């Protein structure tokens, strides 16, 4: 299964000298034939299609024309010469312009004057007329009319590549050369079973077709095959990591469900659990009793009741003589968790601590001590928990809320808080599209809470323009009169931005004027406030002492005030979809009908409009996440770029979810039957797998 051909250094290719090789390596990381062959076109032009000059418009990326040269001239001084040819078909004329190589092109054209030419290039307007600079031009011949029946690949290039003649055409020429050398020398990477089951082209055929497609259909097939392969090996890797981790990472065995859990469940649970909550708690309990370390992602839309699941899981840890901690991304959220949980557990006499960046030194020392001697059973806090000084006597479970705010490295840090890694429960309300979750967290077990607690009314969302603010204020007054509370949120993308800050303060002022004391109370919370001042204002709102909370996105995650029924989002077009959805999730937590009002100016781009429409149309976090993925692409979605698994070469997570599902399922099937890829029929896969995993990063321990 030698692949000497693919491994051939790029400088051995005909017409690639040391200079070209150098820039190919630097600019495109093309070192070997295989790198060149997997440098795929980013689009194709249809060379079967000819335009008439009269139909040309500036939006066309490329046009192909057929006509005659009716005139040529050389313009300019010797130092900056231009060669201009007037080109005509039966519908009109345009100019072809060359800024370099005037002489050469003149000579190329001259002998064929009065001949018919094929011209190919990008039309631009210059001085009111269309022209094409540096077009491809060739006299019509039998050869190029047959060649013109193919789809032509277009490659990305860079300035540096272009100076070495490697524009898209130059790269295509190299591809032509390398493809002409292909002759049963590209090893297959997939098994016969997979090829047959999914009707895939061989790797060799796919690589040839992706650069020089015979027709649309073959192009589709080639793309499908290469995308499938790419996604398959990513999934295989994730799944293998998971298998390895499960084999090697033993977990504390939580064998019993004891008094803490049972007492709480039978006497102090404030509501009946939803079926989804029950199911998920059961999944977690099984995990923690299995002897393997749990690594579970708990996904549930905002308000689905993840906190209770976390709490019940923590009680199981305590029942088995272990400590547990809950880490949240913001201080406000940590506070809120602390208060909710301390309150719920009051009758059980459990020692709970809160540790954040603003915990005073003395208190901090006491917490450290109590953690080490085992007195403190539950610790709730922020990133402060990650610090090395935070050591437990015997931690058995780590819960991380709103995981997308934490990176892989931070999660990994929690693994080392005990001699054997504690169980990990990772919670997320950001509904990541399933395709993305499968790729980013493909090696985690996933539980989904797909049911909201009963009695919730769907939030009504509307989009209003700034000019209708008076009407919105009127609506707010009605709601306040009915006893409700209101959030008004301003975008403060960076807490330090002066402009944003001014918007917020102006907004606060105008709201204070429209809702004056003593009839109304308005509070404000933003990131530049001291944390106890923030906390004070939050608490006033929680206790119902203020009617309106003017805030920045500091309230985005987790905050829970069930009497708040209106969320007004200012400059809503400046928020991403998932952020809008998170913000909206702050209301609709009680039994009252809740509302979300998206305020924007009339000026709204098409993407902004789509975001508003999506929000008004649906409350389904997963649907919103899918639209978000399509709008933004996966690169921007997950915040912390996790492990480079998203550097896809050809597949597109926004479009290829079907392929991803098939690839993942077959990978699962194969690993179930042949966990170490030892069977003969999987030899290709095993070989390629070993090859593609020679890089050093070992993500299998952390996930
Ligand atoms: P999230 O999943 O967004 O973290 P929370 O855990 O904050 O949601 O729960 C949202 C609200 O729903 C809280 O007020 C919580 O007490 C309440 N809640 C959770 N589970 C239930 C349930 N089974 N029945 C009724 N209310 C519930
Ligand atoms: Mg929450």
XYZ file of C-alpha atoms and ligand atoms in Angstrom:
731
model
C 0.000 0.000 0.000
C 2.867 2.277 -0.665
C 2.039 5.829 -1.452
C 5.388 6.964 -2.766
C 3.548 8.829 -5.441
C 1.568 10.919 -2.977
C 4.659 11.485 -0.872
C 6.747 12.806 -3.730
C 8.196 16.227 -2.883
C 6.481 18.959 -4.828
C 9.704 20.215 -6.434
C 9.862 16.988 -8.427
C 6.769 17.947 -10.362
C 7.438 19.151 -13.896
C 7.631 22.951 -14.062
C 7.900 23.371 -10.314
C 11.388 24.660 -9.683
C 12.851 25.474 -6.283
C 11.329 28.966 -6.371
C 7.794 27.851 -7.043
C 8.187 25.042 -4.535
C 9.252 27.557 -1.915
C 6.203 29.746 -2.349
C 3.844 26.760 -2.585
C 5.149 25.594 0.770
C 5.016 28.998 2.388
C 1.667 30.142 1.080
C -0.345 26.958 0.762
C 1.520 24.371 2.849
C 1.930 22.267 -0.234
C 4.968 20.083 0.342
C 4.099 16.899 -1.469
C 1.939 15.703 -4.339
C -0.766 14.737 -1.869
C -0.966 18.306 -0.563
C -1.401 19.615 -4.077
C -4.083 17.075 -4.894
C -6.005 17.931 -1.748
C -5.806 21.639 -2.482
C -9.320 21.733 -3.842
C -10.896 24.329 -6.112
C -13.234 26.707 -4.355
C -15.575 26.910 -7.311
C -16.020 26.024 -10.959
C -16.819 27.939 -14.095
C -18.860 26.439 -16.818
C -16.794 26.617 -19.986
C -19.667 25.299 -22.055
C -21.487 28.563 -21.614
C -20.825 31.489 -23.955
C -22.078 35.006 -23.281
C -23.021 37.641 -25.809
C -21.327 40.980 -25.264
C -24.669 42.741 -24.885
C -25.594 40.454 -21.964
C -22.542 41.253 -19.912
C -23.011 42.854 -16.525
C -20.610 43.649 -13.759
C -21.931 41.048 -11.363
C -20.671 38.211 -13.490
C -17.520 36.767 -11.988
C -16.324 35.432 -15.332
C -17.587 35.411 -18.868
C -16.626 33.404 -21.888
C -17.062 35.093 -25.267
C -16.608 34.161 -28.888
C -15.735 36.823 -31.457
C -13.098 38.629 -33.486
C -10.376 41.182 -32.834
C -11.228 44.260 -34.893
C -8.498 46.601 -33.779
C -5.369 46.739 -31.632
C -3.269 49.549 -30.255
C -0.417 50.126 -27.868
C -0.931 52.998 -25.475
C 1.360 54.835 -23.097
C 5.040 55.449 -22.720
C 7.677 52.778 -22.878
C 7.794 52.552 -19.091
C 4.096 51.917 -18.658
C 2.690 50.411 -21.764
C -0.735 49.025 -22.296
C -1.887 46.811 -25.125
C -5.550 47.203 -26.014
C -7.497 44.994 -28.386
C -11.050 45.767 -29.432
C -13.055 42.595 -29.451
C -16.449 42.221 -31.067
C -19.210 39.735 -31.596
C -22.446 40.269 -33.477
C -23.987 42.040 -30.464
C -21.315 44.561 -29.465
C -17.746 45.466 -28.671
C -15.488 45.625 -25.658
C -11.826 46.154 -24.911
C -9.299 43.599 -23.835
C -6.423 45.147 -21.940
C -2.950 43.920 -21.077
C -0.699 45.919 -18.798
C 2.163 43.502 -19.066
C 3.586 41.406 -21.845
C 2.108 43.707 -24.486
C 4.588 42.615 -27.067
C 4.130 38.950 -26.450
C 0.362 39.155 -26.652
C 0.474 41.264 -29.812
C 2.528 38.592 -31.462
C 0.244 35.870 -30.238
C -2.790 37.547 -31.720
C -1.422 38.935 -34.983
C -1.128 35.836 -37.123
C -4.746 34.992 -36.345
C -6.186 38.378 -37.097
C -9.593 37.908 -38.670
C -9.721 34.564 -36.954
C -12.347 33.738 -34.355
C -11.184 33.793 -30.723
C -12.426 32.483 -27.416
C -11.970 35.011 -24.643
C -12.372 34.303 -20.969
C -12.123 36.676 -18.003
C -13.781 38.995 -15.551
C -15.646 41.978 -17.024
C -15.209 45.316 -15.274
C -16.407 48.787 -16.108
C -13.761 51.339 -16.940
C -14.525 54.814 -18.279
C -18.124 53.812 -18.870
C -17.283 50.789 -20.997
C -16.799 47.148 -20.292
C -13.351 45.748 -20.544
C -11.557 42.621 -19.511
C -8.012 42.861 -18.321
C -5.613 40.007 -18.854
C -8.169 37.634 -20.320
C -7.402 34.163 -21.450
C -7.514 34.267 -25.205
C -7.131 31.577 -27.798
C -8.028 31.160 -31.419
C -10.961 28.828 -31.866
C -9.702 25.399 -32.781
C -11.014 21.909 -32.623
C -8.941 21.294 -29.527
C -10.268 24.126 -27.433
C -13.852 23.688 -28.465
C -13.724 20.158 -27.108
C -11.827 21.279 -24.025
C -14.403 23.981 -23.554
C -16.973 21.345 -22.778
C -15.626 20.897 -19.271
C -16.199 22.582 -15.923
C -13.135 24.542 -15.064
C -11.807 24.675 -11.534
C -10.982 27.977 -9.868
C -8.352 27.989 -7.138
C -7.565 30.443 -4.395
C -4.287 32.185 -4.882
C -2.273 34.913 -3.184
C -0.208 37.869 -4.360
C 3.014 35.999 -3.701
C 1.832 32.994 -5.661
C 0.729 35.169 -8.539
C 4.148 36.765 -8.897
C 5.466 33.256 -9.495
C 2.843 32.611 -12.138
C 0.652 30.645 -9.776
C -2.695 32.321 -10.201
C -5.706 30.067 -10.544
C -4.628 29.080 -14.035
C -1.085 28.413 -12.923
C -2.326 26.165 -10.154
C -4.679 24.414 -12.568
C -1.692 23.689 -14.789
C 0.110 22.030 -11.878
C -3.009 20.011 -11.105
C -3.138 18.934 -14.730
C 0.444 17.741 -14.554
C 0.013 15.867 -11.315
C -3.293 14.332 -12.423
C -1.684 13.111 -15.623
C 0.648 11.039 -13.458
C -2.181 9.295 -11.644
C -2.365 5.683 -12.636
C -3.449 3.275 -9.944
C -1.097 4.939 -7.537
C -3.512 6.537 -5.109
C -4.350 4.163 -2.295
C -7.948 3.786 -1.256
C -8.605 4.977 2.294
C -12.090 3.581 2.819
C -13.251 -0.001 3.004
C -15.055 -1.845 0.274
C -18.135 -2.018 2.464
C -18.299 1.748 2.816
C -17.632 2.378 -0.866
C -20.418 0.037 -1.838
C -22.909 1.031 0.790
C -22.674 4.744 -0.006
C -21.938 4.390 -3.734
C -18.715 6.315 -3.405
C -16.157 6.981 -6.097
C -12.710 5.577 -5.430
C -10.335 8.075 -3.900
C -8.323 8.120 -7.095
C -11.295 8.879 -9.285
C -12.607 11.483 -6.857
C -9.307 13.361 -6.813
C -9.161 13.443 -10.593
C -12.775 14.550 -10.895
C -12.556 17.248 -8.263
C -9.912 19.057 -10.314
C -11.121 18.171 -13.795
C -14.760 17.179 -13.577
C -16.227 15.454 -16.590
C -19.621 16.970 -15.862
C -21.811 18.241 -13.028
C -22.804 14.785 -11.937
C -19.253 13.538 -11.585
C -18.345 16.693 -9.724
C -21.146 16.067 -7.225
C -19.954 12.516 -6.764
C -16.371 13.573 -6.247
C -17.381 16.184 -3.696
C -19.572 13.713 -1.880
C -16.812 11.149 -1.682
C -14.210 13.597 -0.396
C -16.531 15.187 2.135
C -17.581 11.791 3.358
C -13.991 10.750 3.827
C -13.104 13.920 5.682
C -16.016 13.702 8.091
C -15.615 9.970 8.536
C -12.045 10.212 9.777
C -12.893 13.039 12.165
C -15.715 11.010 13.648
C -13.568 7.925 13.794
C -10.975 9.844 15.729
C -13.457 11.284 18.206
C -15.118 7.953 18.770
C -11.829 6.170 19.225
C -10.750 8.764 21.743
C -13.936 8.164 23.616
C -13.358 4.413 23.629
C -9.807 4.846 24.818
C -10.802 7.236 27.524
C -13.516 4.948 28.755
C -11.065 2.091 28.910
C -8.284 3.958 30.652
C -10.043 6.550 32.786
C -11.553 4.717 35.655
C -14.253 6.579 37.503
C -15.260 6.689 41.120
C -18.097 4.271 41.618
C -21.091 6.001 43.114
C -22.849 2.820 44.069
C -25.677 4.166 46.165
C -28.436 6.684 46.042
C -28.644 7.598 49.698
C -30.291 9.820 52.265
C -29.400 13.190 50.835
C -30.913 12.355 47.473
C -33.903 10.453 48.802
C -34.717 12.932 51.536
C -34.555 15.821 49.185
C -36.528 14.023 46.532
C -39.344 12.953 48.799
C -39.621 15.983 51.085
C -38.112 19.116 49.627
C -38.339 19.027 45.870
C -40.320 22.200 45.067
C -41.971 20.765 41.967
C -42.522 17.538 40.102
C -39.588 16.839 37.793
C -40.326 16.788 34.100
C -39.938 13.462 32.345
C -36.905 14.789 30.543
C -35.272 15.757 33.834
C -36.002 12.313 35.265
C -34.562 10.574 32.232
C -31.405 12.665 32.288
C -30.849 12.169 36.020
C -31.121 8.454 35.423
C -28.537 8.609 32.626
C -26.189 10.486 34.910
C -26.734 8.091 37.776
C -25.915 5.122 35.567
C -22.763 6.840 34.319
C -21.541 7.607 37.807
C -22.138 4.075 38.950
C -20.453 2.424 35.996
C -16.838 2.537 37.141
C -15.935 4.712 34.169
C -15.368 8.412 34.391
C -18.473 10.275 33.277
C -18.045 12.895 30.563
C -21.505 14.033 29.790
C -22.769 17.064 27.967
C -26.181 18.152 29.166
C -27.943 20.235 26.572
C -31.191 21.929 27.364
C -32.702 25.144 26.168
C -32.819 28.116 28.505
C -35.323 27.526 31.279
C -35.465 23.772 30.811
C -34.353 23.169 34.389
C -30.733 22.106 34.179
C -29.908 23.465 37.626
C -32.133 20.907 39.299
C -30.462 18.119 37.357
C -27.085 19.406 38.506
C -28.265 19.567 42.086
C -29.647 16.028 42.116
C -26.388 14.753 40.619
C -24.432 16.584 43.287
C -26.523 14.928 45.979
C -25.599 11.517 44.628
C -21.921 12.450 44.922
C -22.480 13.529 48.504
C -24.360 10.346 49.286
C -21.259 8.434 48.286
C -18.977 10.435 50.533
C -17.567 12.752 47.871
C -17.449 16.509 47.471
C -18.841 18.276 44.417
C -18.455 21.645 42.766
C -20.381 23.774 40.314
C -18.540 26.281 38.158
C -20.277 29.126 36.327
C -18.869 31.712 33.906
C -19.977 34.911 35.658
C -20.134 36.117 39.204
C -23.795 36.960 39.005
C -24.600 33.493 37.853
C -22.428 31.870 40.506
C -24.194 33.952 43.141
C -27.547 32.978 41.860
C -26.685 29.290 41.802
C -25.328 29.577 45.312
C -28.468 31.194 46.595
C -30.863 28.840 44.830
C -29.005 25.756 45.918
C -28.265 26.876 49.486
C -31.916 27.697 49.853
C -33.146 24.380 48.508
C -30.725 22.406 50.651
C -31.242 24.329 53.858
C -33.198 21.559 55.592
C -30.483 19.004 54.806
C -27.669 20.739 56.725
C -25.094 20.594 53.999
C -22.038 22.868 54.020
C -21.918 24.950 50.860
C -19.382 27.613 49.888
C -19.200 30.338 47.286
C -15.852 31.246 45.768
C -15.444 34.006 43.195
C -12.884 36.581 42.206
C -14.245 38.980 44.763
C -14.272 36.643 47.746
C -12.263 38.329 50.517
C -8.885 36.866 51.402
C -9.901 35.775 54.864
C -13.017 34.013 53.692
C -11.074 32.518 50.833
C -8.529 30.992 53.201
C -11.304 29.523 55.268
C -12.919 27.987 52.194
C -9.605 26.477 51.101
C -9.198 24.944 54.523
C -12.716 23.558 54.680
C -12.314 22.058 51.232
C -9.143 20.323 52.225
C -10.409 18.904 55.482
C -13.609 17.810 53.807
C -15.939 19.924 55.897
C -17.221 21.780 52.856
C -19.316 19.454 50.739
C -20.339 21.668 47.859
C -18.409 24.532 46.329
C -20.006 26.915 43.880
C -18.023 29.561 42.040
C -16.433 31.061 38.971
C -13.060 30.600 37.264
C -11.637 31.055 40.746
C -12.211 27.323 41.244
C -9.568 26.569 38.652
C -6.733 28.009 40.702
C -4.205 25.544 42.004
C -4.713 26.619 45.610
C -8.230 25.250 45.420
C -7.694 21.669 46.577
C -10.351 19.251 47.706
C -10.193 16.417 50.148
C -12.093 14.165 47.840
C -13.933 15.686 44.913
C -16.101 13.285 42.947
C -18.170 15.443 40.613
C -17.529 18.650 38.715
C -20.447 20.449 37.107
C -19.686 23.180 34.588
C -22.507 25.501 33.639
C -22.655 27.294 30.298
C -19.665 25.354 29.113
C -19.155 27.359 25.923
C -17.628 30.078 28.055
C -14.878 27.739 29.150
C -12.136 26.324 26.980
C -10.913 22.762 26.761
C -7.851 23.570 28.823
C -9.966 24.900 31.650
C -12.076 21.820 31.714
C -8.950 19.720 31.719
C -7.738 21.564 34.778
C -10.658 20.262 36.798
C -9.610 16.710 35.962
C -6.591 17.023 38.163
C -8.414 18.042 41.294
C -8.330 14.508 42.629
C -5.992 11.524 42.369
C -8.454 9.991 39.974
C -10.423 12.251 37.657
C -13.832 13.263 38.994
C -16.994 12.788 36.984
C -17.746 15.685 34.658
C -21.167 17.075 33.901
C -21.019 19.844 31.351
C -24.135 21.917 30.849
C -24.998 24.082 27.898
C -27.984 26.204 27.052
C -26.455 27.455 23.870
C -28.160 25.146 21.542
C -25.285 24.200 19.323
C -26.489 22.737 16.074
C -26.323 18.997 16.248
C -23.757 18.811 13.477
C -21.460 21.109 15.350
C -22.019 19.313 18.631
C -21.195 16.033 16.967
C -17.921 17.435 15.794
C -16.934 19.566 18.743
C -18.167 17.212 21.402
C -18.297 14.031 19.406
C -16.430 12.208 22.122
C -18.811 13.175 24.917
C -21.995 11.439 25.883
C -24.909 13.729 25.361
C -28.122 14.105 27.319
C -30.805 16.398 26.058
C -33.620 18.003 28.024
C -36.151 18.483 25.300
C -39.103 19.496 27.418
C -39.868 22.656 29.339
C -41.462 22.570 32.793
C -45.243 22.532 32.522
C -47.377 25.635 32.461
C -44.923 27.771 30.559
C -46.451 29.903 27.873
C -44.423 30.366 24.709
C -42.747 33.767 24.693
C -44.224 36.147 22.129
C -41.558 37.937 20.166
C -42.047 41.062 18.065
C -39.794 43.347 16.092
C -40.319 47.125 16.511
C -38.546 50.094 15.002
C -36.972 52.752 17.216
C -39.531 55.285 16.031
C -42.240 53.293 17.818
C -40.589 53.593 21.186
C -43.518 55.486 22.712
C -45.819 52.600 21.977
C -43.310 50.211 23.493
C -43.107 52.378 26.616
C -46.903 52.297 26.787
C -46.846 48.530 26.698
C -44.212 48.460 29.415
C -46.421 50.629 31.646
C -49.320 48.207 31.189
C -47.136 45.288 32.167
C -45.798 47.062 35.220
C -49.364 47.955 36.223
C -50.139 44.245 36.027
C -47.327 43.614 38.494
C -44.661 42.426 36.067
C -40.987 43.376 35.789
C -39.001 44.290 32.701
C -35.481 43.957 31.345
C -34.081 46.475 28.880
C -30.802 45.256 27.428
C -28.190 47.244 25.542
C -25.414 45.774 23.467
C -22.123 46.328 25.120
C -20.076 44.031 23.061
C -16.893 45.079 24.748
C -17.480 46.459 28.194
C -14.771 48.992 27.522
C -16.297 50.562 24.404
C -17.038 54.192 25.182
C -19.707 54.532 22.508
C -21.683 51.572 23.734
C -21.396 52.787 27.243
C -22.814 56.158 26.237
C -25.752 54.444 24.510
C -26.456 52.561 27.673
C -26.331 55.675 29.855
C -28.488 57.679 27.431
C -30.975 54.847 27.390
C -31.013 54.658 31.151
C -31.683 58.374 31.339
C -34.544 58.367 28.882
C -36.140 55.383 30.589
C -35.750 57.060 33.974
C -37.507 60.093 32.528
C -40.321 58.046 31.045
C -40.680 55.976 34.207
C -40.135 58.523 36.985
C -39.882 58.073 40.708
C -41.721 57.599 42.952
C -44.174 55.631 40.825
C -41.433 53.590 39.163
C -38.060 52.236 40.175
C -35.382 51.647 37.577
C -32.073 49.955 38.259
C -29.007 49.531 36.126
C -26.310 46.859 35.923
C -23.250 46.871 33.715
C -19.772 45.480 33.614
C -17.981 48.577 34.842
C -19.735 48.477 38.193
C -18.105 46.980 41.276
C -19.402 43.525 41.892
C -21.141 44.338 45.189
C -22.919 47.264 43.542
C -23.996 44.929 40.742
C -25.112 42.367 43.240
C -27.080 44.993 45.183
C -28.957 46.105 42.074
C -29.595 42.526 40.997
C -30.983 41.669 44.376
C -33.322 44.660 44.334
C -34.692 43.416 41.055
C -34.928 39.818 42.268
C -36.881 40.979 45.321
C -39.247 42.945 43.100
C -38.185 46.339 44.450
C -37.411 47.688 41.005
C -39.698 47.501 37.984
C -37.165 47.861 35.236
C -33.666 46.540 34.981
C -31.551 48.369 32.445
C -28.574 46.182 31.728
C -25.873 45.077 29.380
C -25.290 41.489 28.450
C -23.970 40.757 31.933
C -27.433 39.369 32.512
C -27.149 37.124 29.504
C -26.598 33.833 31.204
C -28.623 32.024 33.757
C -30.193 34.823 35.775
C -33.588 33.779 36.969
C -36.372 36.180 37.944
C -39.667 34.468 37.319
C -41.732 37.639 37.680
C -39.898 39.314 34.801
C -42.144 39.031 31.762
C -40.801 41.530 29.233
C -37.403 41.593 27.583
C -36.690 44.659 25.486
C -33.507 44.325 23.429
C -32.093 47.593 22.108
C -30.093 47.673 18.845
C -31.062 44.063 18.493
C -29.379 43.849 15.087
C -26.037 44.023 16.824
C -26.547 40.746 18.638
C -25.972 37.333 17.159
C -28.867 34.906 17.013
C -27.752 32.664 19.808
C -27.182 35.666 22.044
C -30.661 36.992 21.270
C -32.077 33.622 22.118
C -30.145 33.501 25.391
C -31.373 36.957 26.322
C -34.944 36.108 25.516
C -34.600 33.110 27.805
C -34.411 35.464 30.790
C -38.177 35.893 30.561
C -40.904 33.303 30.308
C -39.795 31.598 33.494
C -43.027 32.049 35.385
C -46.621 31.236 34.585
C -47.391 34.634 33.007
C -47.427 35.359 29.310
C -44.010 36.823 28.438
C -42.823 39.074 25.650
C -39.614 39.832 23.867
C -39.386 43.099 21.949
C -36.556 43.496 19.460
C -35.799 47.144 18.781
C -33.894 48.230 15.690
C -33.640 51.239 13.435
C -35.128 51.178 9.948
C -31.683 50.609 8.548
C -31.329 46.898 8.679
C -29.252 44.701 6.420
C -30.690 41.541 4.941
C -28.870 39.403 7.466
C -30.135 41.493 10.375
C -33.635 41.206 8.994
C -33.325 37.431 8.776
C -32.183 37.310 12.389
C -35.201 39.332 13.541
C -37.559 37.200 11.464
C -36.085 34.005 12.832
C -36.482 35.210 16.403
C -40.099 36.204 15.814
C -40.879 32.930 14.114
C -39.544 30.370 16.553
C -38.629 29.690 20.168
C -36.798 26.505 19.292
C -33.151 26.906 20.229
C -31.971 24.208 17.872
C -33.722 25.719 14.909
C -32.221 29.082 15.765
C -28.793 27.557 16.090
C -29.094 26.036 12.637
C -29.932 29.381 11.082
C -27.057 30.906 13.014
C -24.677 28.314 11.675
C -25.806 29.004 8.134
C -25.383 32.743 8.605
C -22.079 32.748 10.356
C -20.378 29.531 9.463
C -18.946 27.181 12.052
C -15.738 29.138 12.586
C -17.441 31.911 14.484
C -19.898 29.848 16.384
C -18.219 28.160 19.236
C -16.302 31.083 20.643
C -13.358 29.181 21.960
C -11.905 27.356 19.017
C -11.498 24.009 20.548
C -9.199 21.659 18.792
C -8.957 22.540 15.178
C -11.531 19.930 14.279
C -13.358 22.682 12.489
C -10.584 23.303 9.998
C -12.411 21.387 7.382
C -10.929 21.165 3.931
C -14.014 20.397 1.893
C -16.981 19.520 4.093
C -19.254 22.246 5.397
C -21.033 21.624 8.671
C -23.816 24.006 7.759
C -24.662 22.086 4.602
C -23.408 18.571 5.009
C -25.257 17.348 8.045
C -26.628 14.351 6.143
C -23.154 13.218 5.171
C -21.978 13.816 8.725
C -24.721 11.608 10.134
C -23.944 8.789 7.738
C -20.232 9.082 8.387
C -20.680 9.042 12.143
C -23.061 6.107 12.075
C -20.818 3.971 9.950
C -17.855 4.888 12.154
C -19.799 3.722 15.202
C -20.734 0.522 13.415
C -17.165 -0.220 12.441
C -15.741 0.457 15.891
C -18.379 -1.697 17.525
C -17.424 -4.664 15.381
C -13.737 -3.949 15.176
C -12.622 -1.592 17.974
C -8.932 -1.743 17.097
C -9.412 -1.760 13.337
C -7.712 -5.124 13.013
C -9.945 -6.825 10.499
C -8.614 -7.206 6.980
C -11.586 -5.436 5.480
C -10.754 -2.363 7.538
C -7.072 -2.336 6.632
C -7.352 0.776 4.444
C -9.088 2.651 7.183
C -6.594 1.579 9.824
C -3.702 2.655 7.632
C -5.152 6.070 6.884
C -6.185 6.533 10.494
C -2.658 5.915 11.728
C -1.321 8.258 9.079
C -3.627 11.117 9.922
C -3.025 10.873 13.645
C 0.675 11.296 13.719
C 0.302 14.847 14.976
C 1.273 15.323 18.569
C -1.738 16.802 20.234
C -3.422 14.227 22.332
C -6.937 15.322 22.952
C -8.063 11.955 24.104
C -7.507 12.631 27.759
C -9.420 15.847 27.815
C -12.634 16.277 26.010
P -31.776 26.436 32.838
O -31.901 25.115 32.196
O -31.890 27.550 31.873
O -30.545 26.541 33.713
P -33.120 26.659 35.360
O -32.496 25.477 35.964
O -32.613 27.997 35.780
O -33.047 26.571 33.779
O -34.688 26.560 35.566
C -35.540 27.564 35.131
C -36.726 27.729 36.076
O -37.579 26.598 35.987
C -36.334 27.819 37.527
O -37.119 28.793 38.131
C -36.629 26.467 38.090
O -36.914 26.503 39.446
C -37.833 26.061 37.279
N -37.995 24.628 37.117
C -37.021 23.718 36.859
N -37.533 22.497 36.751
C -38.866 22.604 36.941
C -39.954 21.674 36.965
N -39.762 20.369 36.749
N -41.195 22.148 37.206
C -41.393 23.475 37.391
N -40.419 24.392 37.400
C -39.162 23.973 37.181
Mg -28.879 27.688 33.902
